[in-house]
Short mmCIF file of C-alpha atoms in Angstrom, two decimals:
data_model
loop_
_atom_site.label_atom_id
_atom_site.label_comp_id
_atom_site.label_asym_id
_atom_site.label_seq_id
_atom_site.Cartn_x
_atom_site.Cartn_y
_atom_site.Cartn_z
CA MET A 1 -30.11 184.48 160.59
CA THR A 2 -32.84 182.09 159.45
CA ARG A 3 -31.85 182.52 155.82
CA ARG A 4 -28.18 181.97 156.60
CA LEU A 5 -28.94 178.77 158.50
CA VAL A 6 -31.16 177.43 155.70
CA LEU A 7 -28.53 178.28 153.07
CA SER A 8 -25.91 176.53 155.19
CA PHE A 9 -28.04 173.41 155.44
CA LEU A 10 -28.71 173.44 151.69
CA SER A 11 -25.03 173.97 150.89
CA ILE A 12 -23.96 171.08 153.09
CA THR A 13 -26.69 168.86 151.64
CA LEU A 14 -25.71 169.82 148.08
CA ILE A 15 -22.07 168.96 148.78
CA VAL A 16 -23.04 165.61 150.29
CA LEU A 17 -25.36 164.80 147.38
CA ALA A 18 -22.69 165.72 144.85
CA ALA A 19 -20.11 163.62 146.69
CA LEU A 20 -22.49 160.65 146.62
CA GLU A 21 -24.35 160.94 143.32
CA ILE A 22 -21.59 162.00 140.91
CA PRO A 23 -19.39 158.94 141.64
CA LEU A 24 -22.53 156.80 141.62
CA ALA A 25 -23.56 158.09 138.19
CA LEU A 26 -20.05 157.67 136.74
CA SER A 27 -19.92 154.15 138.14
CA PHE A 28 -23.29 153.38 136.57
CA GLU A 29 -22.12 154.71 133.21
CA HIS A 30 -18.93 152.63 133.38
CA ARG A 31 -20.88 149.52 134.35
CA GLU A 32 -23.39 150.01 131.53
CA LEU A 33 -20.55 150.43 129.04
CA GLN A 34 -18.94 147.23 130.31
CA ASP A 35 -22.25 145.37 130.05
CA LEU A 36 -22.88 146.62 126.52
CA THR A 37 -19.31 145.84 125.46
CA GLY A 38 -19.49 142.40 127.03
CA GLU A 39 -22.69 141.52 125.18
CA ALA A 40 -21.26 142.81 121.90
CA GLU A 41 -18.07 140.82 122.49
CA ARG A 42 -20.02 137.61 123.01
CA ASP A 43 -22.06 138.24 119.87
CA ALA A 44 -18.87 139.00 117.92
CA PHE A 45 -17.28 135.72 118.99
CA THR A 46 -20.48 133.90 117.96
CA LEU A 47 -20.35 135.44 114.49
CA ALA A 48 -16.60 134.72 114.33
CA SER A 49 -17.22 131.04 115.00
CA LEU A 50 -19.88 130.97 112.27
CA ALA A 51 -17.61 132.80 109.80
CA GLU A 52 -14.58 130.61 110.49
CA ASP A 53 -15.21 128.02 107.79
CA ASP A 54 -16.17 130.56 105.15
CA LEU A 55 -13.06 132.66 105.76
CA GLU A 56 -10.83 129.61 105.89
CA THR A 57 -12.08 128.41 102.46
CA ALA A 58 -12.38 131.99 101.17
CA THR A 59 -15.98 131.21 100.19
CA ILE A 60 -18.55 133.51 101.76
CA GLY A 61 -21.94 131.86 101.74
CA PRO A 62 -25.29 133.66 101.80
CA ASP A 63 -26.06 132.38 105.29
CA LEU A 64 -23.23 134.39 106.87
CA ALA A 65 -24.34 137.59 105.19
CA ARG A 66 -27.96 136.92 106.21
CA LEU A 67 -26.96 136.33 109.87
CA ALA A 68 -24.94 139.54 109.86
CA ARG A 69 -27.86 141.54 108.42
CA ASP A 70 -30.31 140.06 110.95
CA TYR A 71 -28.03 140.94 113.82
CA ALA A 72 -27.50 144.48 112.51
CA ARG A 73 -31.22 144.98 112.02
CA ARG A 74 -32.01 143.64 115.51
CA THR A 75 -29.42 145.79 117.29
CA ASP A 76 -29.41 148.86 115.00
CA GLY A 77 -25.71 148.21 114.69
CA ARG A 78 -23.23 147.42 111.92
CA VAL A 79 -21.38 144.17 111.26
CA VAL A 80 -18.12 144.12 109.32
CA ILE A 81 -16.34 140.83 108.59
CA VAL A 82 -12.90 141.07 106.95
CA GLY A 83 -10.49 138.51 105.63
CA SER A 84 -6.88 138.13 106.64
CA SER A 85 -5.90 141.00 104.35
CA GLY A 86 -8.34 143.38 105.97
CA ILE A 87 -10.70 143.55 102.99
CA ALA A 88 -14.38 143.47 103.96
CA VAL A 89 -16.24 140.36 102.88
CA VAL A 90 -19.44 141.29 104.78
CA ASP A 91 -20.56 144.85 105.60
CA THR A 92 -24.14 145.44 106.65
CA ALA A 93 -23.94 149.21 106.15
CA PRO A 94 -21.32 150.08 103.48
CA PRO A 95 -21.02 153.83 102.87
CA ALA A 96 -20.49 153.17 99.17
CA PRO A 97 -20.62 150.13 96.81
CA GLY A 98 -17.44 148.33 95.93
CA GLU A 99 -14.57 146.68 97.71
CA ARG A 100 -13.29 148.36 100.86
CA THR A 101 -10.31 147.65 103.10
CA PHE A 102 -10.27 148.10 106.89
CA ALA A 103 -6.70 147.11 107.46
CA SER A 104 -5.79 150.62 108.62
CA ARG A 105 -8.41 150.68 111.34
CA PRO A 106 -6.80 150.15 114.77
CA GLU A 107 -9.42 147.74 116.05
CA ILE A 108 -9.23 145.63 112.86
CA ALA A 109 -5.45 145.61 112.94
CA THR A 110 -5.53 144.51 116.56
CA ALA A 111 -8.01 141.73 115.85
CA LEU A 112 -5.95 140.51 112.84
CA ALA A 113 -3.01 140.39 115.21
CA GLY A 114 -4.95 137.95 117.40
CA ASP A 115 -6.18 140.28 120.15
CA VAL A 116 -9.60 141.60 121.11
CA MET A 117 -10.24 145.36 121.12
CA SER A 118 -13.28 147.26 122.32
CA GLY A 119 -14.07 150.86 123.13
CA ARG A 120 -16.17 153.90 122.50
CA ARG A 121 -15.50 156.66 120.00
CA HIS A 122 -17.03 159.25 117.74
CA SER A 123 -17.50 158.48 114.08
CA THR A 124 -16.78 161.41 111.79
CA THR A 125 -18.27 159.48 108.90
CA LEU A 126 -21.59 158.80 110.62
CA GLY A 127 -21.52 161.87 112.78
CA THR A 128 -22.42 159.93 115.89
CA GLU A 129 -20.84 158.11 118.82
CA PHE A 130 -20.71 154.34 118.88
CA VAL A 131 -19.38 151.35 120.83
CA PHE A 132 -17.20 148.89 118.93
CA VAL A 133 -15.82 145.38 119.45
CA ALA A 134 -13.34 143.65 117.16
CA VAL A 135 -12.41 139.95 117.60
CA PRO A 136 -10.16 137.68 115.52
CA VAL A 137 -11.44 134.73 113.47
CA ALA A 138 -8.91 131.95 113.95
CA SER A 139 -8.52 128.18 113.78
CA GLY A 140 -5.50 125.92 114.07
CA GLY A 141 -3.35 128.79 115.25
CA ARG A 142 -3.99 130.80 112.06
CA ILE A 143 -5.86 134.13 111.77
CA HIS A 144 -8.35 133.98 108.90
CA GLY A 145 -9.95 137.36 109.46
CA ALA A 146 -11.80 139.50 111.98
CA VAL A 147 -15.32 140.49 113.02
CA ARG A 148 -16.14 144.03 114.09
CA LEU A 149 -19.45 145.01 115.66
CA THR A 150 -20.39 148.66 116.11
CA LEU A 151 -23.42 149.59 118.18
CA PRO A 152 -24.85 153.08 118.52
CA ALA A 153 -24.05 154.63 121.90
CA SER A 154 -27.47 156.26 121.95
CA LYS A 155 -28.99 153.38 123.93
CA LEU A 156 -26.19 153.60 126.47
CA THR A 157 -26.46 157.37 126.56
CA SER A 158 -30.22 157.17 126.97
CA ARG A 159 -29.93 154.83 129.98
CA VAL A 160 -27.20 156.98 131.53
CA HIS A 161 -29.25 160.13 131.03
CA ARG A 162 -32.27 158.50 132.64
CA TYR A 163 -30.12 157.50 135.57
CA TRP A 164 -28.72 161.04 135.86
CA LEU A 165 -32.26 162.37 135.72
CA THR A 166 -33.35 159.99 138.49
CA LEU A 167 -30.44 161.09 140.65
CA GLY A 168 -31.29 164.71 139.89
CA VAL A 169 -34.91 164.19 140.99
CA VAL A 170 -33.71 162.50 144.18
CA ALA A 171 -31.35 165.42 144.79
CA CYS A 172 -34.12 167.99 144.23
CA VAL A 173 -36.52 166.16 146.53
CA SER A 174 -33.77 165.90 149.14
CA LEU A 175 -32.97 169.61 148.86
CA VAL A 176 -36.65 170.55 149.19
CA ALA A 177 -37.02 168.30 152.24
CA VAL A 178 -33.85 169.72 153.77
CA ALA A 179 -35.07 173.25 153.01
CA PHE A 180 -38.33 172.70 154.89
CA ALA A 181 -36.63 170.86 157.75
CA GLY A 182 -33.85 173.45 157.87
CA LEU A 183 -36.37 176.29 157.86
CA ALA A 184 -38.23 174.76 160.79
CA PHE A 185 -34.98 174.15 162.68
CA ALA A 186 -33.65 177.63 161.87
CA ARG A 187 -36.84 179.24 163.12
CA TRP A 188 -36.69 177.08 166.25
CA VAL A 189 -33.17 178.34 166.92
CA ALA A 190 -33.38 181.88 165.56
CA SER A 191 -36.74 182.97 167.00
CA PRO A 192 -35.72 182.76 170.68
CA LEU A 193 -32.34 184.30 169.82
CA ARG A 194 -34.12 187.16 168.08
CA ARG A 195 -36.42 187.63 171.08
CA LEU A 196 -33.37 187.50 173.35
CA GLN A 197 -31.72 190.15 171.19
CA ASP A 198 -34.85 192.31 171.39
CA SER A 199 -34.96 191.87 175.17
CA THR A 200 -31.29 192.80 175.42
CA ALA A 201 -31.83 195.90 173.30
CA ALA A 202 -34.88 196.89 175.37
CA PHE A 203 -32.96 196.33 178.60
CA GLY A 204 -30.05 198.37 177.29
CA GLY A 205 -32.53 201.10 176.34
CA GLY A 206 -33.68 201.44 179.94
CA ASP A 207 -36.58 198.98 180.19
CA LEU A 208 -35.31 197.18 183.27
CA GLY A 209 -38.45 195.07 183.57
CA THR A 210 -38.00 193.29 180.24
CA ARG A 211 -37.27 189.57 180.30
CA ALA A 212 -36.38 187.06 177.61
CA PRO A 213 -38.58 183.96 177.11
CA ALA A 214 -36.65 181.02 178.51
CA ASN A 215 -39.01 178.22 177.43
CA ALA A 216 -38.28 178.02 173.69
CA GLY A 217 -35.41 176.92 171.49
CA PRO A 218 -32.56 174.49 172.10
CA PRO A 219 -31.22 173.94 175.63
CA GLU A 220 -28.25 176.24 175.04
CA VAL A 221 -30.50 179.12 174.04
CA ARG A 222 -32.83 178.50 177.01
CA ALA A 223 -29.83 178.46 179.34
CA LEU A 224 -28.60 181.73 177.81
CA ALA A 225 -32.03 183.32 178.24
CA THR A 226 -32.20 182.13 181.87
CA THR A 227 -28.76 183.60 182.54
CA PHE A 228 -29.82 186.87 180.94
CA ASN A 229 -32.99 187.00 183.04
CA THR A 230 -31.01 186.33 186.21
CA MET A 231 -28.59 189.10 185.30
CA ALA A 232 -31.45 191.46 184.43
CA GLU A 233 -33.20 190.79 187.74
CA ARG A 234 -29.99 191.40 189.66
CA LEU A 235 -29.25 194.61 187.77
CA GLU A 236 -32.82 195.79 188.24
CA GLU A 237 -32.53 195.17 191.97
CA LEU A 238 -29.22 197.03 192.10
CA VAL A 239 -30.55 199.99 190.13
CA HIS A 240 -33.67 200.22 192.28
CA ALA A 241 -31.57 199.87 195.41
CA GLN A 242 -29.30 202.63 194.16
CA ASP A 243 -32.26 204.87 193.39
CA ALA A 244 -33.73 204.23 196.83
CA PHE A 245 -30.35 204.76 198.44
CA VAL A 246 -29.85 208.11 196.71
CA ALA A 247 -33.38 209.23 197.57
CA ASP A 248 -33.07 208.19 201.21
CA ALA A 249 -29.60 209.65 201.56
CA SER A 250 -30.72 212.96 200.04
CA HIS A 251 -33.65 213.10 202.41
CA GLN A 252 -31.61 212.24 205.48
CA LEU A 253 -28.70 214.56 204.69
CA ARG A 254 -30.99 217.54 204.14
CA THR A 255 -31.89 217.89 207.82
CA PRO A 256 -28.38 217.96 209.38
CA LEU A 257 -27.12 220.22 206.60
CA THR A 258 -29.95 222.67 207.16
CA ALA A 259 -29.35 222.62 210.91
CA LEU A 260 -25.64 223.11 210.36
CA ARG A 261 -26.26 226.10 208.12
CA LEU A 262 -28.51 227.72 210.73
CA ARG A 263 -25.95 227.15 213.49
CA LEU A 264 -23.18 228.66 211.41
CA GLU A 265 -25.36 231.67 210.57
CA ASN A 266 -25.95 232.18 214.27
CA VAL A 267 -22.23 231.97 214.91
CA GLN A 268 -21.60 234.48 212.14
CA ALA A 269 -24.14 236.90 213.62
CA GLY A 270 -22.73 236.43 217.12
CA VAL A 271 -26.22 235.88 218.44
CA ASP A 272 -25.81 232.49 220.04
CA PRO A 273 -22.34 231.51 221.38
CA ASP A 274 -23.61 228.00 222.07
CA SER A 275 -24.20 227.47 218.34
CA VAL A 276 -20.58 226.38 217.89
CA ASP A 277 -21.14 223.32 220.05
CA ALA A 278 -24.45 222.64 218.34
CA ALA A 279 -22.79 222.98 214.94
CA LEU A 280 -20.10 220.53 215.95
CA ASP A 281 -22.80 218.11 217.08
CA GLU A 282 -24.50 218.41 213.69
CA VAL A 283 -21.18 217.86 211.92
CA GLY A 284 -20.61 214.75 214.02
CA ARG A 285 -24.11 213.52 213.27
CA LEU A 286 -23.57 214.16 209.55
CA SER A 287 -20.24 212.33 209.63
CA ARG A 288 -21.80 209.34 211.35
CA LEU A 289 -24.63 209.31 208.82
CA VAL A 290 -22.18 209.33 205.91
CA ASP A 291 -20.25 206.49 207.56
CA GLY A 292 -23.49 204.53 207.83
CA LEU A 293 -24.33 205.15 204.18
CA LEU A 294 -20.87 203.95 203.15
CA ALA A 295 -21.23 200.82 205.26
CA LEU A 296 -24.64 200.13 203.74
CA ALA A 297 -23.29 200.58 200.21
CA ARG A 298 -20.47 198.14 200.92
CA ALA A 299 -22.97 195.64 202.30
CA GLU A 300 -24.69 195.56 198.88
CA ARG A 301 -21.92 193.42 197.40
CA ARG A 302 -19.85 190.43 198.41
CA SER A 303 -16.12 190.92 198.63
CA GLY A 304 -14.91 188.08 200.87
CA GLY A 305 -14.80 184.34 200.48
CA ILE A 306 -16.97 181.58 201.89
CA ASP A 307 -15.62 179.45 204.72
CA ALA A 308 -16.99 176.90 207.16
CA VAL A 309 -17.55 179.16 210.17
CA ASP A 310 -18.40 177.82 213.65
CA LEU A 311 -20.99 180.34 214.90
CA ARG A 312 -20.27 179.56 218.56
CA ASP A 313 -16.65 180.63 218.07
CA VAL A 314 -17.89 183.90 216.57
CA LEU A 315 -20.25 184.49 219.53
CA LEU A 316 -17.49 183.81 222.07
CA GLU A 317 -15.16 186.16 220.24
CA ARG A 318 -17.72 188.99 220.12
CA GLN A 319 -18.65 188.38 223.77
CA ALA A 320 -15.04 188.92 224.80
CA MET A 321 -14.91 192.17 222.82
CA TRP A 322 -18.20 193.67 224.02
CA GLN A 323 -18.19 192.52 227.65
CA PRO A 324 -16.10 195.47 228.95
CA LEU A 325 -18.60 197.98 227.52
CA ALA A 326 -21.51 195.88 228.74
CA GLY A 327 -19.95 195.74 232.22
CA GLU A 328 -19.82 199.54 232.37
CA ARG A 329 -23.57 199.56 231.78
CA GLY A 330 -24.23 196.81 234.31
CA VAL A 331 -25.24 194.30 231.60
CA GLU A 332 -23.87 190.78 231.24
CA ILE A 333 -23.37 189.05 227.89
CA VAL A 334 -23.99 185.30 228.17
CA VAL A 335 -23.14 182.68 225.54
CA GLU A 336 -25.26 179.60 226.12
CA PRO A 337 -23.82 176.14 225.34
CA ALA A 338 -24.76 174.83 221.89
CA THR A 339 -26.62 171.51 221.88
CA VAL A 340 -25.96 171.06 218.14
CA ALA A 341 -22.89 172.27 216.27
CA ALA A 342 -23.80 175.30 214.17
CA VAL A 343 -21.34 175.61 211.28
CA ALA A 344 -22.31 177.93 208.42
CA ASP A 345 -20.94 178.52 204.92
CA CYS A 346 -20.32 182.27 205.06
CA ASP A 347 -17.78 185.06 205.42
CA ARG A 348 -16.56 185.25 209.02
CA ASP A 349 -15.98 189.02 208.98
CA ARG A 350 -19.50 189.68 207.76
CA VAL A 351 -21.02 187.47 210.46
CA SER A 352 -18.92 189.28 213.09
CA GLN A 353 -20.22 192.62 211.79
CA VAL A 354 -23.80 191.31 212.01
CA VAL A 355 -23.31 190.20 215.61
CA ASP A 356 -21.68 193.56 216.50
CA ASN A 357 -24.67 195.52 215.20
CA LEU A 358 -27.17 193.29 216.99
CA LEU A 359 -25.20 193.42 220.26
CA ALA A 360 -24.98 197.21 220.07
CA ASN A 361 -28.76 197.43 219.66
CA ALA A 362 -29.32 194.98 222.51
CA LEU A 363 -27.02 196.91 224.86
CA ASP A 364 -28.75 200.21 224.00
CA VAL A 365 -32.09 198.90 225.31
CA SER A 366 -30.86 196.68 228.16
CA ALA A 367 -31.33 198.00 231.68
CA PRO A 368 -28.60 197.55 234.32
CA GLY A 369 -28.79 194.17 236.00
CA THR A 370 -30.12 192.39 232.91
CA SER A 371 -28.32 190.20 230.40
CA VAL A 372 -27.96 189.71 226.65
CA VAL A 373 -28.05 186.02 225.72
CA LEU A 374 -26.23 184.66 222.67
CA THR A 375 -27.08 181.18 221.35
CA CYS A 376 -26.58 179.19 218.17
CA GLY A 377 -27.82 175.94 216.72
CA ARG A 378 -29.08 174.21 213.60
CA VAL A 379 -32.75 174.18 212.58
CA ASP A 380 -34.30 172.78 209.39
CA GLY A 381 -30.96 172.56 207.58
CA MET A 382 -30.00 176.17 208.45
CA ALA A 383 -27.42 177.39 210.95
CA GLU A 384 -28.94 179.91 213.38
CA LEU A 385 -27.62 182.40 215.89
CA HIS A 386 -29.75 184.37 218.37
CA VAL A 387 -29.12 187.68 220.13
CA ARG A 388 -31.78 188.02 222.83
CA ASP A 389 -32.15 191.04 225.11
CA HIS A 390 -34.47 191.80 228.02
CA GLY A 391 -35.36 195.30 226.95
CA PRO A 392 -38.78 196.88 226.41
CA GLY A 393 -39.31 195.00 223.13
CA MET A 394 -41.08 196.24 220.01
CA THR A 395 -44.54 196.00 218.57
CA ALA A 396 -45.24 193.74 215.60
CA ASP A 397 -45.47 196.78 213.31
CA GLU A 398 -42.14 198.13 214.57
CA ARG A 399 -40.46 194.78 214.03
CA ALA A 400 -41.85 194.70 210.48
CA HIS A 401 -40.23 198.07 209.66
CA ALA A 402 -37.07 197.75 211.73
CA PHE A 403 -34.93 196.74 208.70
CA ASP A 404 -36.04 199.69 206.53
CA ARG A 405 -33.39 202.26 205.79
CA PHE A 406 -33.41 205.28 208.11
CA TRP A 407 -36.32 203.84 210.06
CA ARG A 408 -36.22 204.71 213.78
CA ALA A 409 -38.54 203.49 216.51
CA ASP A 410 -41.03 205.85 218.08
CA ALA A 411 -39.25 207.93 220.72
CA SER A 412 -41.45 206.81 223.58
CA PRO A 413 -39.94 206.13 227.01
CA ALA A 414 -40.08 202.41 226.33
CA THR A 415 -38.45 202.47 222.90
CA ARG A 416 -36.56 205.73 222.58
CA ASN A 417 -33.15 204.05 222.55
CA ARG A 418 -33.87 201.50 219.83
CA ASP A 419 -33.08 203.03 216.46
CA GLY A 420 -31.70 200.01 214.66
CA ASP A 421 -28.12 201.20 215.01
CA SER A 422 -24.89 200.71 216.84
CA ASP A 423 -23.15 203.54 218.61
CA ALA A 424 -20.72 203.74 215.70
CA LEU A 425 -23.54 205.00 213.51
CA GLY A 426 -24.98 207.32 216.11
CA GLY A 427 -28.68 206.64 215.59
CA SER A 428 -28.73 207.17 211.84
CA GLY A 429 -31.28 204.39 211.25
CA LEU A 430 -28.98 202.21 209.16
CA GLY A 431 -27.68 199.50 211.50
CA LEU A 432 -30.40 196.89 210.95
CA SER A 433 -30.49 197.72 207.24
CA ILE A 434 -26.80 196.86 207.11
CA VAL A 435 -27.48 193.64 209.04
CA ALA A 436 -30.22 192.64 206.59
CA LYS A 437 -28.00 193.33 203.57
CA LEU A 438 -25.04 191.44 205.00
CA VAL A 439 -27.14 188.39 205.84
CA LYS A 440 -28.88 188.44 202.45
CA THR A 441 -25.52 188.60 200.71
CA GLU A 442 -24.53 185.45 202.58
CA GLY A 443 -27.67 183.69 201.33
CA GLY A 444 -29.54 183.82 204.65
CA GLY A 445 -32.20 185.86 206.42
CA VAL A 446 -32.77 187.76 209.67
CA THR A 447 -35.90 188.39 211.71
CA LEU A 448 -36.81 190.12 214.95
CA ASP A 449 -39.03 187.99 217.16
CA ALA A 450 -40.60 188.80 220.49
CA ALA A 451 -38.52 187.20 223.26
CA PRO A 452 -40.29 185.28 226.05
CA GLY A 453 -40.72 187.56 229.06
CA GLY A 454 -40.14 190.73 227.02
CA GLY A 455 -37.36 191.99 224.81
CA ILE A 456 -36.29 191.10 221.31
CA ASP A 457 -34.87 187.86 219.94
CA ALA A 458 -32.84 188.69 216.80
CA VAL A 459 -32.58 185.48 214.74
CA VAL A 460 -29.99 185.16 211.97
CA ARG A 461 -30.25 182.14 209.62
CA LEU A 462 -27.32 181.18 207.41
CA PRO A 463 -26.70 178.27 205.01
CA ALA A 464 -25.43 175.34 207.05
CA HIS A 465 -22.12 173.74 206.13
CA THR A 466 -22.68 170.25 204.71
CA GLY A 467 -19.08 169.11 204.30
#
């Protein structure tokens, strides 16, 4: 990945440099040619003005030839001055002695016609490239001849090549700088991505404890690593919870299944007629345990939506449902007035299920003539509801373990009825575990506190509604 990023940077830089430097170099070459042609044209007009009298009188003096030779020597060029017929009267570099006509040359013909012509071409005679300028020699509206200057293009080519070389050096330095900068940037981006890839591969290979570094690279990569770590933590929790669930379920199901097998063997042998009833009891216990496990598994994940739920309305609703059963046991369920509105962002059905489990536990330990008190309020930005009984209570150690799966209180006379379950689960030790999972899924927490005067105060805290 690092190499691909660096090559991409270099390719983009090369395209940008080419788009900038090639037109710049061509413009420089064109400008240099214009400058050289302009200078030669000025010099040609100067020589034309000096040659005007000589060509008009058809008498070429030594001064004109000397000036032409001096100019040619100074510029390494060639000066050709022709009369109106195109025959050379001055030539600083004749290829052969004798008279020579230039009338067929395009630039001479153009100049004799009264126009100026300049350009750049290759000379087959000299075997080199040169720049030429041809201007007419005229006075009084008559053309007396023409002056042609040819300058070697080597000077122009040399300056253009030096300019190209300078641009090439700038391009190379730019590419090297971009390569180093691109390499540093690519490593900054690619290294955390590579570590994230390694962490993903390790996690996929079964190493659930692996995490990706989330403090390196660009913000997008850090955000991706943080998201991966959050996902990994959640999956690790789910896998561990599943492992614990399977282990606990296997352990808990072994006992009723063994008892059921023994009862059925007794029935088969005809030894104990009462074994049928005992077997049915074990089947019922096993069924209730399976129901509890299913409820706990469903509590592991959220399926409902979040609403603004008034906790007092939930308590009044559950009071109306449970009061008939409580009345049969001689227990009263009381909902105290709320001093502060307690509205939570949660799923109403889940909160109702939490209250049902806590009420069932409270009724199991409440003696006739006592009451179960339900209250709600808002404390430290959290919505709270309380289910307080007047039962025998629990020790600090028992309260610490009450939310563990399959945990059941010591079967002493004071605590034998508190097993952390509702009647629907038949003492399977899962009720408070379900409560804890439901509340955690809603983003809250639950604790069991000692109630004043004895009993337990179950406190459920949920995110308060802020709308």
